[in-house]
């Protein structure tokens, strides 16, 4: 996942990210995935409106969105219980991130680790925009 996402927005955006969160999750559709946890890796990038000015802005959290909010959101969603699809978890994360009205766009990647011996991971990456 690139630090600078390939989204093309008409306004200037600041790209924030939470990279490579590894969590134990109850996830999967197959019988052998029920009642056990699996390691997943979650990456979240989100764009917040930014100034086009070359001036340094105020050193104030009100100019951005806290990374902690996103980390706590992901942890809470994973702790809610079993999810069949990584796609569903990614969509829930995207909805939660976009609930912060300052976020214009988000990209979420959820990967299941340890699935195939010859693949680092399998998963999904989605992109969602705030309709406002």
CSV table of N, CA, C and O in Angstrom, one decimal:
chain,number,residue,atom,x,y,z
A,1,UNK,N,0.8,-1.2,0.0
A,1,UNK,CA,0.0,0.0,0.0
A,1,UNK,C,0.9,1.2,0.0
A,1,UNK,O,1.8,1.4,0.8
A,2,UNK,N,0.7,2.1,-0.9
A,2,UNK,CA,1.5,3.3,-1.1
A,2,UNK,C,1.1,4.3,-0.1
A,2,UNK,O,0.0,4.5,0.4
A,3,UNK,N,2.1,5.1,0.4
A,3,UNK,CA,1.8,6.2,1.3
A,3,UNK,C,1.0,7.3,0.6
A,3,UNK,O,0.1,7.9,1.1
A,4,UNK,N,1.2,7.5,-0.7
A,4,UNK,CA,0.4,8.5,-1.5
A,4,UNK,C,-0.5,7.7,-2.4
A,4,UNK,O,-0.1,7.2,-3.5
A,5,UNK,N,-1.8,7.7,-2.0
A,5,UNK,CA,-2.8,6.9,-2.8
A,5,UNK,C,-3.1,7.5,-4.1
A,5,UNK,O,-2.9,8.7,-4.3
A,6,UNK,N,-3.5,6.7,-5.1
A,6,UNK,CA,-3.8,7.2,-6.4
A,6,UNK,C,-5.2,7.8,-6.5
A,6,UNK,O,-5.8,7.7,-7.6
A,7,UNK,N,-5.7,8.5,-5.5
A,7,UNK,CA,-7.0,9.1,-5.6
A,7,UNK,C,-6.7,10.5,-6.2
A,7,UNK,O,-5.8,11.2,-5.9
A,8,UNK,N,-7.6,10.9,-7.0
A,8,UNK,CA,-7.5,12.2,-7.7
A,8,UNK,C,-8.7,13.0,-7.3
A,8,UNK,O,-9.8,12.9,-7.9
A,9,UNK,N,-8.6,13.9,-6.4
A,9,UNK,CA,-9.6,14.7,-5.9
A,9,UNK,C,-9.4,16.2,-6.3
A,9,UNK,O,-8.3,16.6,-6.5
A,10,UNK,N,-10.5,16.9,-6.5
A,10,UNK,CA,-10.4,18.3,-6.9
A,10,UNK,C,-9.8,19.2,-5.9
A,10,UNK,O,-9.3,20.3,-6.2
A,11,UNK,N,-10.0,18.8,-4.6
A,11,UNK,CA,-9.4,19.6,-3.5
A,11,UNK,C,-8.1,19.0,-3.0
A,11,UNK,O,-7.9,17.8,-3.2
A,12,UNK,N,-7.3,19.8,-2.3
A,12,UNK,CA,-6.1,19.3,-1.7
A,12,UNK,C,-6.4,18.5,-0.5
A,12,UNK,O,-7.2,18.9,0.3
A,13,UNK,N,-5.8,17.3,-0.5
A,13,UNK,CA,-6.1,16.4,0.7
A,13,UNK,C,-4.8,16.1,1.3
A,13,UNK,O,-3.7,15.9,0.7
A,14,UNK,N,-4.8,15.9,2.6
A,14,UNK,CA,-3.7,15.4,3.5
A,14,UNK,C,-4.0,13.9,3.6
A,14,UNK,O,-5.1,13.5,4.0
A,15,UNK,N,-3.0,13.1,3.3
A,15,UNK,CA,-3.1,11.7,3.4
A,15,UNK,C,-2.6,11.2,4.7
A,15,UNK,O,-1.4,11.3,5.0
A,16,UNK,N,-3.5,10.6,5.5
A,16,UNK,CA,-3.1,10.1,6.8
A,16,UNK,C,-3.3,8.5,6.7
A,16,UNK,O,-4.0,8.1,5.9
A,17,UNK,N,-2.5,7.8,7.5
A,17,UNK,CA,-2.6,6.4,7.4
A,17,UNK,C,-2.3,5.7,8.7
A,17,UNK,O,-1.6,6.2,9.6
A,18,UNK,N,-2.9,4.5,8.8
A,18,UNK,CA,-2.5,3.5,9.9
A,18,UNK,C,-2.1,2.3,9.1
A,18,UNK,O,-2.8,1.8,8.3
A,19,UNK,N,-0.8,1.9,9.4
A,19,UNK,CA,-0.2,0.9,8.5
A,19,UNK,C,0.1,-0.4,9.3
A,19,UNK,O,0.6,-0.4,10.4
A,20,UNK,N,-0.3,-1.5,8.7
A,20,UNK,CA,0.1,-2.8,9.2
A,20,UNK,C,-0.4,-3.2,10.6
A,20,UNK,O,0.4,-3.8,11.4
A,21,UNK,N,-1.6,-2.9,11.0
A,21,UNK,CA,-2.1,-3.4,12.2
A,21,UNK,C,-2.3,-4.9,12.1
A,21,UNK,O,-3.0,-5.3,11.2
A,22,UNK,N,-1.8,-5.7,13.0
A,22,UNK,CA,-2.0,-7.1,13.0
A,22,UNK,C,-2.8,-7.5,14.2
A,22,UNK,O,-2.4,-7.2,15.3
A,23,UNK,N,-3.9,-8.1,13.9
A,23,UNK,CA,-4.9,-8.4,15.0
A,23,UNK,C,-5.3,-9.9,14.8
A,23,UNK,O,-5.3,-10.5,13.7
A,24,UNK,N,-5.8,-10.5,15.9
A,24,UNK,CA,-6.4,-11.8,15.9
A,24,UNK,C,-7.9,-11.6,15.7
A,24,UNK,O,-8.5,-10.8,16.5
A,25,UNK,N,-8.5,-12.2,14.7
A,25,UNK,CA,-9.9,-11.9,14.4
A,25,UNK,C,-10.7,-13.2,14.2
A,25,UNK,O,-10.1,-14.2,13.7
A,26,UNK,N,-11.9,-13.2,14.6
A,26,UNK,CA,-12.8,-14.3,14.2
A,26,UNK,C,-13.4,-14.0,12.9
A,26,UNK,O,-14.3,-13.1,12.7
A,27,UNK,N,-12.9,-14.6,11.8
A,27,UNK,CA,-13.2,-14.3,10.5
A,27,UNK,C,-13.2,-15.5,9.6
A,27,UNK,O,-12.3,-16.4,9.8
A,28,UNK,N,-14.1,-15.6,8.6
A,28,UNK,CA,-14.0,-16.7,7.7
A,28,UNK,C,-15.4,-17.4,7.5
A,28,UNK,O,-16.2,-17.4,8.4
A,29,UNK,N,-15.5,-18.0,6.3
A,29,UNK,CA,-16.8,-18.6,5.9
A,29,UNK,C,-16.7,-20.2,6.1
A,29,UNK,O,-17.8,-20.8,6.2
A,30,UNK,N,-15.5,-20.7,6.1
A,30,UNK,CA,-15.4,-22.2,6.1
A,30,UNK,C,-15.5,-22.7,7.5
A,30,UNK,O,-15.3,-22.1,8.5
A,31,UNK,N,-15.9,-24.0,7.6
A,31,UNK,CA,-16.2,-24.6,8.9
A,31,UNK,C,-14.9,-24.6,9.8
A,31,UNK,O,-15.0,-24.3,11.0
A,32,UNK,N,-13.7,-24.8,9.2
A,32,UNK,CA,-12.5,-24.8,10.0
A,32,UNK,C,-12.2,-23.4,10.5
A,32,UNK,O,-11.3,-23.3,11.4
A,33,UNK,N,-12.9,-22.4,10.1
A,33,UNK,CA,-12.6,-21.0,10.5
A,33,UNK,C,-13.5,-20.6,11.6
A,33,UNK,O,-13.4,-19.4,12.1
A,34,UNK,N,-14.5,-21.4,12.0
A,34,UNK,CA,-15.5,-21.1,13.0
A,34,UNK,C,-14.9,-21.4,14.4
A,34,UNK,O,-14.3,-22.4,14.6
A,35,UNK,N,-15.1,-20.4,15.3
A,35,UNK,CA,-14.7,-20.7,16.7
A,35,UNK,C,-13.2,-20.5,17.0
A,35,UNK,O,-12.7,-20.8,18.1
A,36,UNK,N,-12.4,-20.1,16.0
A,36,UNK,CA,-11.0,-19.8,16.2
A,36,UNK,C,-10.6,-18.4,15.6
A,36,UNK,O,-11.4,-17.9,14.9
A,37,UNK,N,-9.5,-17.9,16.1
A,37,UNK,CA,-9.1,-16.7,15.5
A,37,UNK,C,-8.0,-16.9,14.4
A,37,UNK,O,-7.3,-17.9,14.4
A,38,UNK,N,-7.9,-15.9,13.6
A,38,UNK,CA,-6.9,-15.9,12.5
A,38,UNK,C,-6.2,-14.5,12.5
A,38,UNK,O,-6.9,-13.5,12.8
A,39,UNK,N,-5.0,-14.5,12.2
A,39,UNK,CA,-4.3,-13.2,12.1
A,39,UNK,C,-4.7,-12.5,10.8
A,39,UNK,O,-4.8,-13.1,9.8
A,40,UNK,N,-5.0,-11.2,11.0
A,40,UNK,CA,-5.3,-10.3,9.9
A,40,UNK,C,-4.4,-9.1,10.0
A,40,UNK,O,-3.9,-8.8,11.1
A,41,UNK,N,-4.2,-8.5,8.8
A,41,UNK,CA,-3.5,-7.2,8.8
A,41,UNK,C,-4.4,-6.2,8.2
A,41,UNK,O,-5.0,-6.4,7.1
A,42,UNK,N,-4.5,-5.0,8.8
A,42,UNK,CA,-5.4,-4.0,8.4
A,42,UNK,C,-4.5,-2.7,8.1
A,42,UNK,O,-3.7,-2.3,8.9
A,43,UNK,N,-4.8,-2.1,6.9
A,43,UNK,CA,-4.2,-0.8,6.6
A,43,UNK,C,-5.4,0.1,6.2
A,43,UNK,O,-6.3,-0.3,5.5
A,44,UNK,N,-5.3,1.3,6.7
A,44,UNK,CA,-6.3,2.3,6.5
A,44,UNK,C,-5.6,3.6,6.1
A,44,UNK,O,-4.7,4.1,6.8
A,45,UNK,N,-6.0,4.2,4.9
A,45,UNK,CA,-5.5,5.5,4.5
A,45,UNK,C,-6.8,6.4,4.4
A,45,UNK,O,-7.8,5.9,4.0
A,46,UNK,N,-6.6,7.7,4.8
A,46,UNK,CA,-7.8,8.5,4.6
A,46,UNK,C,-7.3,10.0,4.3
A,46,UNK,O,-6.3,10.4,4.8
A,47,UNK,N,-8.1,10.6,3.5
A,47,UNK,CA,-7.8,12.0,3.0
A,47,UNK,C,-8.6,13.0,3.8
A,47,UNK,O,-9.9,12.9,3.8
A,48,UNK,N,-8.0,14.0,4.3
A,48,UNK,CA,-8.6,15.1,5.0
A,48,UNK,C,-8.3,16.4,4.3
A,48,UNK,O,-7.2,16.5,3.8
A,49,UNK,N,-9.3,17.3,4.2
A,49,UNK,CA,-9.1,18.5,3.5
A,49,UNK,C,-7.8,19.2,4.0
A,49,UNK,O,-7.5,19.3,5.2
A,50,UNK,N,-7.0,19.8,3.0
A,50,UNK,CA,-5.8,20.4,3.4
A,50,UNK,C,-5.7,21.7,2.6
A,50,UNK,O,-6.3,21.9,1.6
A,51,UNK,N,-4.9,22.6,3.0
A,51,UNK,CA,-4.7,23.9,2.4
A,51,UNK,C,-3.7,23.8,1.2
A,51,UNK,O,-2.7,22.9,1.3
A,52,UNK,N,-3.9,24.6,0.2
A,52,UNK,CA,-2.9,24.6,-0.9
A,52,UNK,C,-1.8,25.6,-0.6
A,52,UNK,O,-0.8,25.6,-1.4
A,53,UNK,N,-1.9,26.3,0.5
A,53,UNK,CA,-0.9,27.3,0.8
A,53,UNK,C,0.5,26.6,1.2
A,53,UNK,O,0.5,25.5,1.7
A,54,UNK,N,1.5,27.4,1.0
A,54,UNK,CA,2.8,26.9,1.4
A,54,UNK,C,3.1,27.3,2.8
A,54,UNK,O,4.2,27.0,3.4
A,55,UNK,N,2.2,28.0,3.5
A,55,UNK,CA,2.4,28.4,4.8
A,55,UNK,C,2.2,27.2,5.8
A,55,UNK,O,1.4,26.4,5.5
A,56,UNK,N,2.9,27.2,6.9
A,56,UNK,CA,2.8,26.2,7.9
A,56,UNK,C,1.5,26.5,8.7
A,56,UNK,O,1.4,27.6,9.2
A,57,UNK,N,0.6,25.6,8.8
A,57,UNK,CA,-0.6,25.8,9.6
A,57,UNK,C,-0.4,25.7,11.1
A,57,UNK,O,0.7,25.4,11.6
A,58,UNK,N,-1.5,26.0,11.8
A,58,UNK,CA,-1.4,25.9,13.3
A,58,UNK,C,-1.1,24.5,13.7
A,58,UNK,O,-1.5,23.5,13.1
A,59,UNK,N,-0.3,24.4,14.7
A,59,UNK,CA,0.1,23.1,15.3
A,59,UNK,C,-1.0,22.6,16.2
A,59,UNK,O,-0.9,22.6,17.4
A,60,UNK,N,-2.1,22.2,15.6
A,60,UNK,CA,-3.3,21.9,16.4
A,60,UNK,C,-4.1,20.7,15.8
A,60,UNK,O,-4.3,20.6,14.6
A,61,UNK,N,-4.5,19.8,16.7
A,61,UNK,CA,-5.1,18.6,16.2
A,61,UNK,C,-6.4,18.9,15.5
A,61,UNK,O,-6.9,18.1,14.7
A,62,UNK,N,-7.0,20.0,15.7
A,62,UNK,CA,-8.3,20.4,15.0
A,62,UNK,C,-8.1,20.4,13.5
A,62,UNK,O,-9.1,20.4,12.8
A,63,UNK,N,-6.9,20.5,13.0
A,63,UNK,CA,-6.6,20.6,11.6
A,63,UNK,C,-6.7,19.2,10.9
A,63,UNK,O,-6.6,19.1,9.7
A,64,UNK,N,-6.8,18.2,11.7
A,64,UNK,CA,-6.7,16.8,11.1
A,64,UNK,C,-7.6,15.9,11.8
A,64,UNK,O,-8.5,16.3,12.5
A,65,UNK,N,-7.4,14.6,11.7
A,65,UNK,CA,-8.2,13.5,12.3
A,65,UNK,C,-7.2,12.7,13.1
A,65,UNK,O,-6.1,12.3,12.5
A,66,UNK,N,-7.5,12.3,14.3
A,66,UNK,CA,-6.6,11.5,15.1
A,66,UNK,C,-6.4,10.1,14.6
A,66,UNK,O,-7.4,9.4,14.4
A,67,UNK,N,-5.2,9.7,14.5
A,67,UNK,CA,-4.9,8.3,14.2
A,67,UNK,C,-5.5,7.3,15.2
A,67,UNK,O,-6.0,6.2,14.9
A,68,UNK,N,-5.5,7.8,16.5
A,68,UNK,CA,-6.0,6.9,17.5
A,68,UNK,C,-7.5,6.6,17.3
A,68,UNK,O,-7.9,5.4,17.6
A,69,UNK,N,-8.2,7.5,16.8
A,69,UNK,CA,-9.6,7.2,16.6
A,69,UNK,C,-9.8,6.1,15.6
A,69,UNK,O,-10.6,5.2,15.8
A,70,UNK,N,-9.0,6.0,14.5
A,70,UNK,CA,-9.1,5.0,13.6
A,70,UNK,C,-8.6,3.6,14.1
A,70,UNK,O,-9.2,2.6,13.9
A,71,UNK,N,-7.5,3.7,14.9
A,71,UNK,CA,-7.0,2.4,15.5
A,71,UNK,C,-8.0,1.9,16.5
A,71,UNK,O,-8.3,0.7,16.4
A,72,UNK,N,-8.7,2.7,17.3
A,72,UNK,CA,-9.7,2.2,18.2
A,72,UNK,C,-10.9,1.7,17.5
A,72,UNK,O,-11.5,0.7,17.9
A,73,UNK,N,-11.3,2.3,16.4
A,73,UNK,CA,-12.4,1.9,15.6
A,73,UNK,C,-12.1,0.5,15.0
A,73,UNK,O,-13.0,-0.4,15.1
A,74,UNK,N,-10.9,0.2,14.5
A,74,UNK,CA,-10.6,-1.1,13.9
A,74,UNK,C,-10.6,-2.1,15.0
A,74,UNK,O,-11.2,-3.2,14.8
A,75,UNK,N,-10.0,-1.8,16.1
A,75,UNK,CA,-10.0,-2.8,17.3
A,75,UNK,C,-11.4,-3.1,17.7
A,75,UNK,O,-11.7,-4.3,18.0
A,76,UNK,N,-12.3,-2.1,17.8
A,76,UNK,CA,-13.6,-2.3,18.3
A,76,UNK,C,-14.4,-3.2,17.3
A,76,UNK,O,-15.2,-4.1,17.7
A,77,UNK,N,-14.3,-2.9,16.0
A,77,UNK,CA,-15.0,-3.7,15.0
A,77,UNK,C,-14.5,-5.2,15.0
A,77,UNK,O,-15.4,-6.1,14.9
A,78,UNK,N,-13.2,-5.4,15.1
A,78,UNK,CA,-12.7,-6.8,15.2
A,78,UNK,C,-13.2,-7.5,16.4
A,78,UNK,O,-13.6,-8.7,16.4
A,79,UNK,N,-13.3,-6.7,17.5
A,79,UNK,CA,-13.8,-7.3,18.8
A,79,UNK,C,-15.3,-7.6,18.8
A,79,UNK,O,-15.7,-8.4,19.7
A,80,UNK,N,-16.0,-7.1,17.9
A,80,UNK,CA,-17.5,-7.3,17.9
A,80,UNK,C,-17.9,-8.8,17.7
A,80,UNK,O,-19.0,-9.2,18.0
A,81,UNK,N,-17.0,-9.6,17.1
A,81,UNK,CA,-17.3,-11.0,16.9
A,81,UNK,C,-17.1,-11.4,15.5
A,81,UNK,O,-16.5,-10.7,14.7
A,82,UNK,N,-17.6,-12.6,15.2
A,82,UNK,CA,-17.3,-13.3,13.9
A,82,UNK,C,-17.8,-12.5,12.7
A,82,UNK,O,-19.0,-12.1,12.7
A,83,UNK,N,-17.0,-12.4,11.7
A,83,UNK,CA,-17.4,-11.8,10.4
A,83,UNK,C,-17.0,-12.8,9.4
A,83,UNK,O,-15.9,-13.4,9.4
A,84,UNK,N,-17.9,-13.1,8.4
A,84,UNK,CA,-17.6,-14.1,7.4
A,84,UNK,C,-16.6,-13.6,6.4
A,84,UNK,O,-15.7,-14.4,6.0
A,85,UNK,N,-16.7,-12.4,5.9
A,85,UNK,CA,-15.9,-12.0,4.8
A,85,UNK,C,-15.0,-10.8,5.2
A,85,UNK,O,-15.4,-9.9,5.9
A,86,UNK,N,-13.8,-10.8,4.6
A,86,UNK,CA,-12.9,-9.7,4.8
A,86,UNK,C,-13.5,-8.4,4.1
A,86,UNK,O,-13.3,-7.3,4.6
A,87,UNK,N,-14.3,-8.7,3.1
A,87,UNK,CA,-14.9,-7.5,2.4
A,87,UNK,C,-15.9,-6.8,3.4
A,87,UNK,O,-15.9,-5.6,3.4
A,88,UNK,N,-16.6,-7.6,4.2
A,88,UNK,CA,-17.5,-7.0,5.1
A,88,UNK,C,-16.8,-6.2,6.2
A,88,UNK,O,-17.2,-5.0,6.5
A,89,UNK,N,-15.7,-6.7,6.7
A,89,UNK,CA,-14.9,-6.0,7.7
A,89,UNK,C,-14.4,-4.7,7.1
A,89,UNK,O,-14.4,-3.6,7.7
A,90,UNK,N,-13.8,-4.8,5.9
A,90,UNK,CA,-13.3,-3.6,5.2
A,90,UNK,C,-14.4,-2.5,5.0
A,90,UNK,O,-14.2,-1.3,5.3
A,91,UNK,N,-15.6,-2.9,4.6
A,91,UNK,CA,-16.7,-2.0,4.5
A,91,UNK,C,-17.1,-1.3,5.8
A,91,UNK,O,-17.3,-0.1,5.8
A,92,UNK,N,-17.1,-2.1,6.9
A,92,UNK,CA,-17.4,-1.5,8.2
A,92,UNK,C,-16.4,-0.5,8.6
A,92,UNK,O,-16.7,0.5,9.2
A,93,UNK,N,-15.1,-0.8,8.4
A,93,UNK,CA,-14.1,0.1,8.7
A,93,UNK,C,-14.2,1.4,7.9
A,93,UNK,O,-14.2,2.5,8.5
A,94,UNK,N,-14.5,1.3,6.6
A,94,UNK,CA,-14.6,2.5,5.8
A,94,UNK,C,-15.8,3.3,6.2
A,94,UNK,O,-15.7,4.6,6.3
A,95,UNK,N,-16.9,2.7,6.6
A,95,UNK,CA,-18.1,3.5,7.1
A,95,UNK,C,-17.7,4.2,8.4
A,95,UNK,O,-18.0,5.4,8.5
A,96,UNK,N,-17.0,3.5,9.3
A,96,UNK,CA,-16.6,4.2,10.5
A,96,UNK,C,-15.7,5.3,10.3
A,96,UNK,O,-15.8,6.4,11.0
A,97,UNK,N,-14.7,5.2,9.4
A,97,UNK,CA,-13.7,6.2,9.1
A,97,UNK,C,-14.5,7.4,8.5
A,97,UNK,O,-14.2,8.6,8.9
A,98,UNK,N,-15.4,7.2,7.6
A,98,UNK,CA,-16.1,8.3,6.9
A,98,UNK,C,-17.1,8.9,7.8
A,98,UNK,O,-17.7,10.0,7.4
A,99,UNK,N,-17.4,8.3,9.0
A,99,UNK,CA,-18.3,9.0,9.9
A,99,UNK,C,-17.8,10.3,10.4
A,99,UNK,O,-18.5,11.2,10.8
A,100,UNK,N,-16.4,10.4,10.4
A,100,UNK,CA,-15.8,11.7,10.7
A,100,UNK,C,-15.9,12.6,9.4
A,100,UNK,O,-15.3,12.3,8.4
A,101,UNK,N,-16.7,13.6,9.5
A,101,UNK,CA,-17.1,14.4,8.3
A,101,UNK,C,-15.9,15.1,7.7
A,101,UNK,O,-16.0,15.4,6.5
A,102,UNK,N,-14.8,15.3,8.4
A,102,UNK,CA,-13.6,15.9,7.7
A,102,UNK,C,-12.9,14.9,6.8
A,102,UNK,O,-12.2,15.4,5.9
A,103,UNK,N,-13.2,13.6,6.9
A,103,UNK,CA,-12.6,12.7,6.0
A,103,UNK,C,-13.4,12.7,4.7
A,103,UNK,O,-14.6,12.4,4.7
A,104,UNK,N,-12.6,12.9,3.6
A,104,UNK,CA,-13.3,12.9,2.3
A,104,UNK,C,-13.3,11.6,1.6
A,104,UNK,O,-14.1,11.3,0.8
A,105,UNK,N,-12.2,10.8,1.8
A,105,UNK,CA,-12.0,9.5,1.1
A,105,UNK,C,-11.2,8.6,2.0
A,105,UNK,O,-10.4,9.1,2.8
A,106,UNK,N,-11.5,7.3,1.9
A,106,UNK,CA,-10.7,6.4,2.6
A,106,UNK,C,-10.4,5.1,1.7
A,106,UNK,O,-11.2,4.8,0.8
A,107,UNK,N,-9.3,4.5,2.0
A,107,UNK,CA,-8.9,3.3,1.4
A,107,UNK,C,-8.6,2.3,2.5
A,107,UNK,O,-7.8,2.6,3.4
A,108,UNK,N,-9.2,1.1,2.4
A,108,UNK,CA,-9.0,0.1,3.5
A,108,UNK,C,-8.6,-1.2,2.9
A,108,UNK,O,-9.2,-1.6,1.9
A,109,UNK,N,-7.6,-1.8,3.5
A,109,UNK,CA,-7.1,-3.1,3.0
A,109,UNK,C,-7.2,-4.0,4.2
A,109,UNK,O,-6.7,-3.7,5.3
A,110,UNK,N,-7.8,-5.2,4.1
A,110,UNK,CA,-7.9,-6.2,5.1
A,110,UNK,C,-7.3,-7.5,4.5
A,110,UNK,O,-7.8,-7.9,3.4
A,111,UNK,N,-6.3,-8.0,5.1
A,111,UNK,CA,-5.6,-9.3,4.6
A,111,UNK,C,-5.7,-10.3,5.7
A,111,UNK,O,-5.5,-10.1,6.9
A,112,UNK,N,-6.0,-11.6,5.2
A,112,UNK,CA,-5.8,-12.7,6.1
A,112,UNK,C,-4.4,-13.3,5.9
A,112,UNK,O,-4.0,-13.5,4.8
A,113,UNK,N,-3.7,-13.5,7.0
A,113,UNK,CA,-2.4,-14.0,6.9
A,113,UNK,C,-2.4,-15.5,7.2
A,113,UNK,O,-3.4,-16.0,7.7
A,114,UNK,N,-1.4,-16.2,6.9
A,114,UNK,CA,-1.2,-17.6,7.3
A,114,UNK,C,-2.3,-18.5,6.6
A,114,UNK,O,-2.6,-19.5,7.1
A,115,UNK,N,-2.8,-18.1,5.4
A,115,UNK,CA,-3.8,-18.9,4.8
A,115,UNK,C,-3.1,-19.9,3.8
A,115,UNK,O,-3.5,-21.1,3.8
A,116,UNK,N,-2.2,-19.5,3.0
A,116,UNK,CA,-1.5,-20.3,2.1
A,116,UNK,C,0.0,-20.3,2.3
A,116,UNK,O,0.5,-19.2,2.6
A,117,UNK,N,0.6,-21.4,2.3
A,117,UNK,CA,2.1,-21.5,2.6
A,117,UNK,C,2.9,-20.7,1.6
A,117,UNK,O,3.9,-20.2,1.9
A,118,UNK,N,2.4,-20.6,0.4
A,118,UNK,CA,3.2,-19.9,-0.7
A,118,UNK,C,2.6,-18.5,-1.0
A,118,UNK,O,3.0,-18.0,-2.0
A,119,UNK,N,1.8,-17.9,-0.1
A,119,UNK,CA,1.3,-16.6,-0.3
A,119,UNK,C,1.4,-15.8,1.0
A,119,UNK,O,1.0,-16.4,2.1
A,120,UNK,N,1.9,-14.6,1.0
A,120,UNK,CA,2.0,-13.8,2.3
A,120,UNK,C,0.7,-13.5,2.8
A,120,UNK,O,0.5,-13.5,4.1
A,121,UNK,N,-0.3,-13.3,2.0
A,121,UNK,CA,-1.6,-12.9,2.4
A,121,UNK,C,-2.6,-13.0,1.3
A,121,UNK,O,-2.3,-13.0,0.1
A,122,UNK,N,-3.9,-13.0,1.7
A,122,UNK,CA,-5.0,-12.8,0.8
A,122,UNK,C,-6.0,-11.8,1.4
A,122,UNK,O,-6.0,-11.6,2.6
A,123,UNK,N,-6.7,-11.1,0.5
A,123,UNK,CA,-7.6,-10.1,1.1
A,123,UNK,C,-8.2,-9.2,0.1
A,123,UNK,O,-8.4,-9.6,-1.1
A,124,UNK,N,-8.6,-8.0,0.6
A,124,UNK,CA,-9.4,-7.1,-0.3
A,124,UNK,C,-8.9,-5.7,0.1
A,124,UNK,O,-8.5,-5.4,1.2
A,125,UNK,N,-9.0,-4.8,-0.9
A,125,UNK,CA,-8.7,-3.4,-0.7
A,125,UNK,C,-9.9,-2.6,-1.4
A,125,UNK,O,-10.3,-2.9,-2.5
A,126,UNK,N,-10.5,-1.7,-0.6
A,126,UNK,CA,-11.7,-1.0,-1.1
A,126,UNK,C,-11.4,0.5,-0.9
A,126,UNK,O,-10.6,0.9,-0.1
A,127,UNK,N,-12.1,1.3,-1.7
A,127,UNK,CA,-12.0,2.8,-1.6
A,127,UNK,C,-13.4,3.3,-1.5
A,127,UNK,O,-14.3,2.9,-2.3
A,128,UNK,N,-13.7,4.2,-0.6
A,128,UNK,CA,-15.0,4.8,-0.4
A,128,UNK,C,-14.8,6.3,-0.2
A,128,UNK,O,-13.9,6.8,0.4
A,129,UNK,N,-15.8,7.1,-0.8
A,129,UNK,CA,-15.8,8.5,-0.7
A,129,UNK,C,-16.9,9.0,0.2
A,129,UNK,O,-18.0,8.4,0.2
A,130,UNK,N,-16.7,10.1,0.9
A,130,UNK,CA,-17.8,10.7,1.7
A,130,UNK,C,-18.7,11.5,0.7
A,130,UNK,O,-18.2,12.3,0.0
A,131,UNK,N,-20.0,11.2,0.7
A,131,UNK,CA,-20.9,11.8,-0.3
A,131,UNK,C,-21.1,13.3,0.0
A,131,UNK,O,-21.5,14.0,-0.9
A,132,UNK,N,-20.7,13.8,1.2
A,132,UNK,CA,-20.9,15.2,1.5
A,132,UNK,C,-19.9,16.1,0.9
A,132,UNK,O,-18.8,15.8,0.5
